[in-house]
XYZ file of C-alpha atoms in Angstrom:
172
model
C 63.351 19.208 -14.282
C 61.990 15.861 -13.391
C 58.275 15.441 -14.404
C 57.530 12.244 -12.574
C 58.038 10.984 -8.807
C 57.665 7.777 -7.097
C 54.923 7.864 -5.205
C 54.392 5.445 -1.990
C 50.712 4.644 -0.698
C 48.859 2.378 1.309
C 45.407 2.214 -0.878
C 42.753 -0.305 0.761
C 44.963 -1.640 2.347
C 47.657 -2.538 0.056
C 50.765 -1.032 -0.063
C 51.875 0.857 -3.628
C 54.850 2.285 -5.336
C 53.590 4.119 -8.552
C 55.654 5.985 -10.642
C 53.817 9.284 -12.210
C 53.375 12.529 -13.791
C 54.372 14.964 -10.997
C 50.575 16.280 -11.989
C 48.694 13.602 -11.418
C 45.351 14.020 -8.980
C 44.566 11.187 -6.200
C 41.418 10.483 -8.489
C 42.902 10.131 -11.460
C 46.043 7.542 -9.722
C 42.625 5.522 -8.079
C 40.963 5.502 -11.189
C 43.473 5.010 -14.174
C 46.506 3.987 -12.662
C 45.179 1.331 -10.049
C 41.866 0.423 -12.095
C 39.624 1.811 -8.355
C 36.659 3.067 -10.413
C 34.281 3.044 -7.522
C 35.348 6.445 -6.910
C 33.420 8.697 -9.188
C 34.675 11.541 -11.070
C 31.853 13.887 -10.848
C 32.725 18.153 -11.240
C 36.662 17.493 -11.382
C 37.010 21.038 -9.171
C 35.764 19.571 -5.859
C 32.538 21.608 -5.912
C 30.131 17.804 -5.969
C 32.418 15.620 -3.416
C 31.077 12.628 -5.928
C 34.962 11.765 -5.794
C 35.578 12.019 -1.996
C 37.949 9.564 -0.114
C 39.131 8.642 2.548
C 42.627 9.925 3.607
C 44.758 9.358 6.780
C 41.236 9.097 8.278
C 39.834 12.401 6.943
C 37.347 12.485 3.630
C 38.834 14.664 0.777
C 38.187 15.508 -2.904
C 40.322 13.607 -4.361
C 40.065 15.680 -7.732
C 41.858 18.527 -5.695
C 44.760 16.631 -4.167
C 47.960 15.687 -6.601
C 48.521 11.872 -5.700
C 52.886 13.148 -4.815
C 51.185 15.581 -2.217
C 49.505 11.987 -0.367
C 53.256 10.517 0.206
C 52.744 7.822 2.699
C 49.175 8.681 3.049
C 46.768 5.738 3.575
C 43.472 6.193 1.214
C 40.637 4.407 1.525
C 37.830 4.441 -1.257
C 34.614 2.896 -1.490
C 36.506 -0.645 -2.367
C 38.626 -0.709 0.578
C 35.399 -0.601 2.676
C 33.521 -3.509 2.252
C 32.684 -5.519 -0.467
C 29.552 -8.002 -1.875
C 28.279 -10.275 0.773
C 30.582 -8.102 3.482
C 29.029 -4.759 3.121
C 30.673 -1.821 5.554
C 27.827 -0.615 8.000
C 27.440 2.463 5.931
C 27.089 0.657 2.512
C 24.107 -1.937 4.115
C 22.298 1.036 5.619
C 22.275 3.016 2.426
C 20.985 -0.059 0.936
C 18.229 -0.500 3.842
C 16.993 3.143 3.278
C 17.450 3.499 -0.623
C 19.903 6.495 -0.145
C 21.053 6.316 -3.452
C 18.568 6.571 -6.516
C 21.161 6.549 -9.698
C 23.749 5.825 -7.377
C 26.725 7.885 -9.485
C 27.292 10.174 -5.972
C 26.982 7.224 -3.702
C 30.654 6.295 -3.362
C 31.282 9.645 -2.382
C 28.327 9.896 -0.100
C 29.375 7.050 1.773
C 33.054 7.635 2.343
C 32.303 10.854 3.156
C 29.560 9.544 5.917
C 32.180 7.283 7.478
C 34.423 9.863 7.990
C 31.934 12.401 8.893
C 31.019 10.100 11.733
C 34.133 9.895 13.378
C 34.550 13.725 13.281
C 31.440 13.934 15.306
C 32.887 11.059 17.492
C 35.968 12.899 17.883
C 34.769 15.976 18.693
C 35.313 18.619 15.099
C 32.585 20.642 15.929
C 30.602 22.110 12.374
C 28.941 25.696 11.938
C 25.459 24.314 12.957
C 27.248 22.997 16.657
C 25.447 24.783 19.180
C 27.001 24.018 22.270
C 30.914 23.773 21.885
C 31.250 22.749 25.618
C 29.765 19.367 25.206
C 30.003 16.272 23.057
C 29.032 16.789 19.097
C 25.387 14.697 18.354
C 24.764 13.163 14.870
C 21.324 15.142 14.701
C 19.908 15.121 11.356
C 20.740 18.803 11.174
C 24.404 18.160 12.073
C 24.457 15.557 9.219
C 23.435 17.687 6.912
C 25.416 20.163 7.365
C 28.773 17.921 7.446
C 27.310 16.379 4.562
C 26.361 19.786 2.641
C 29.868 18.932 0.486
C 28.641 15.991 -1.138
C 25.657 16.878 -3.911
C 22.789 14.133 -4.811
C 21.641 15.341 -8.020
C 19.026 12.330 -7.671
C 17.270 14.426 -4.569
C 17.729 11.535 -2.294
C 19.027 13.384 0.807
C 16.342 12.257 3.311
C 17.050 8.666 2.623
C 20.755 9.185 2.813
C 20.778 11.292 6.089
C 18.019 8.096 7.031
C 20.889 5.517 6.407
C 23.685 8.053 8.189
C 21.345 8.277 11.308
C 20.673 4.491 11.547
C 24.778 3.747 11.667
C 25.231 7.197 14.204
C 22.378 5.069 16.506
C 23.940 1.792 16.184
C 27.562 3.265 17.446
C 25.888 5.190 20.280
């Protein structure tokens, strides 16, 4: 039986062609085998989201995926979306409003936001949508909800759905 694949994967970017253990998670092939320590490794059984990604355009706990089962997939972590001195949107708001206090969940929390934002923007309605018939609104009870997958242990959810609400307005 053969224990490790080739594995194929744009990350940030940048195409890849890794050769691992068959067992290998997403996080663990961002973290160890491509150096990408932004993204955290918080619970390791997807219950805190501190190690949630961006894939194909959807967020995901990376701790639950095997990197094989993301052939072809493009991943985007909190390097791939902006950097010092060319901060992503999301990244300067969280800044502006202090939405991170340790900051250990903040990678997470913002690749998670990004994403969440363009569910609402494509219509993926959440349990707190009321009205199905119309367009999804990034109220602060929406974001919450959306956002009830990624945990701040720091407490700092009022600055962070702050920060979330200031990049909704902007794209309005």
């Amino acid at each position: 039986m053969n224990e490790t694949s080739k594995v194929r994967l744009t990350v940030n970017r940048i195409s890849r062609e890794i050769d691992l253990d068959n067992r290998t998670t997403l996080l663990d092939l961002l973290r160890e085998n491509l150096q990408l320590t932004g993204t955290k490794k918080g619970c390791d059984h997807g219950q805190c989201g501190a190690c949630t990604v961006i894939v194909d355009g959807r967020r995901i706990n990376s701790c639950l995926t095997l990197a094989v089962m993301n052939e072809g997939a493009e991943v985007t972590t909190i390097e791939g979306l902006g950097a010092p001195g060319d901060l992503h949107p999301m990244q300067a708001a969280f800044v502006r409003h202090d939405g991170f206090q340790c900051g250990y969940c903040t990678p997470g929390q913002i690749c998670s936001s990004v994403a969440m934002l363009e569910e609402i923007a494509t219509d993926v309605p959440s349990h707190v949508t009321d009205d199905l018939m119309n367009k999804a609104r990034p109220t602060a009870e929406e974001i919450r909800e959306r956002m009830s997958g990624n945990i701040c242990r720091c407490g700092a959810y009022s600055n962070i759905v702050d920060a979330i609400t200031e990049v909704a307005e902007t794209r309005s």
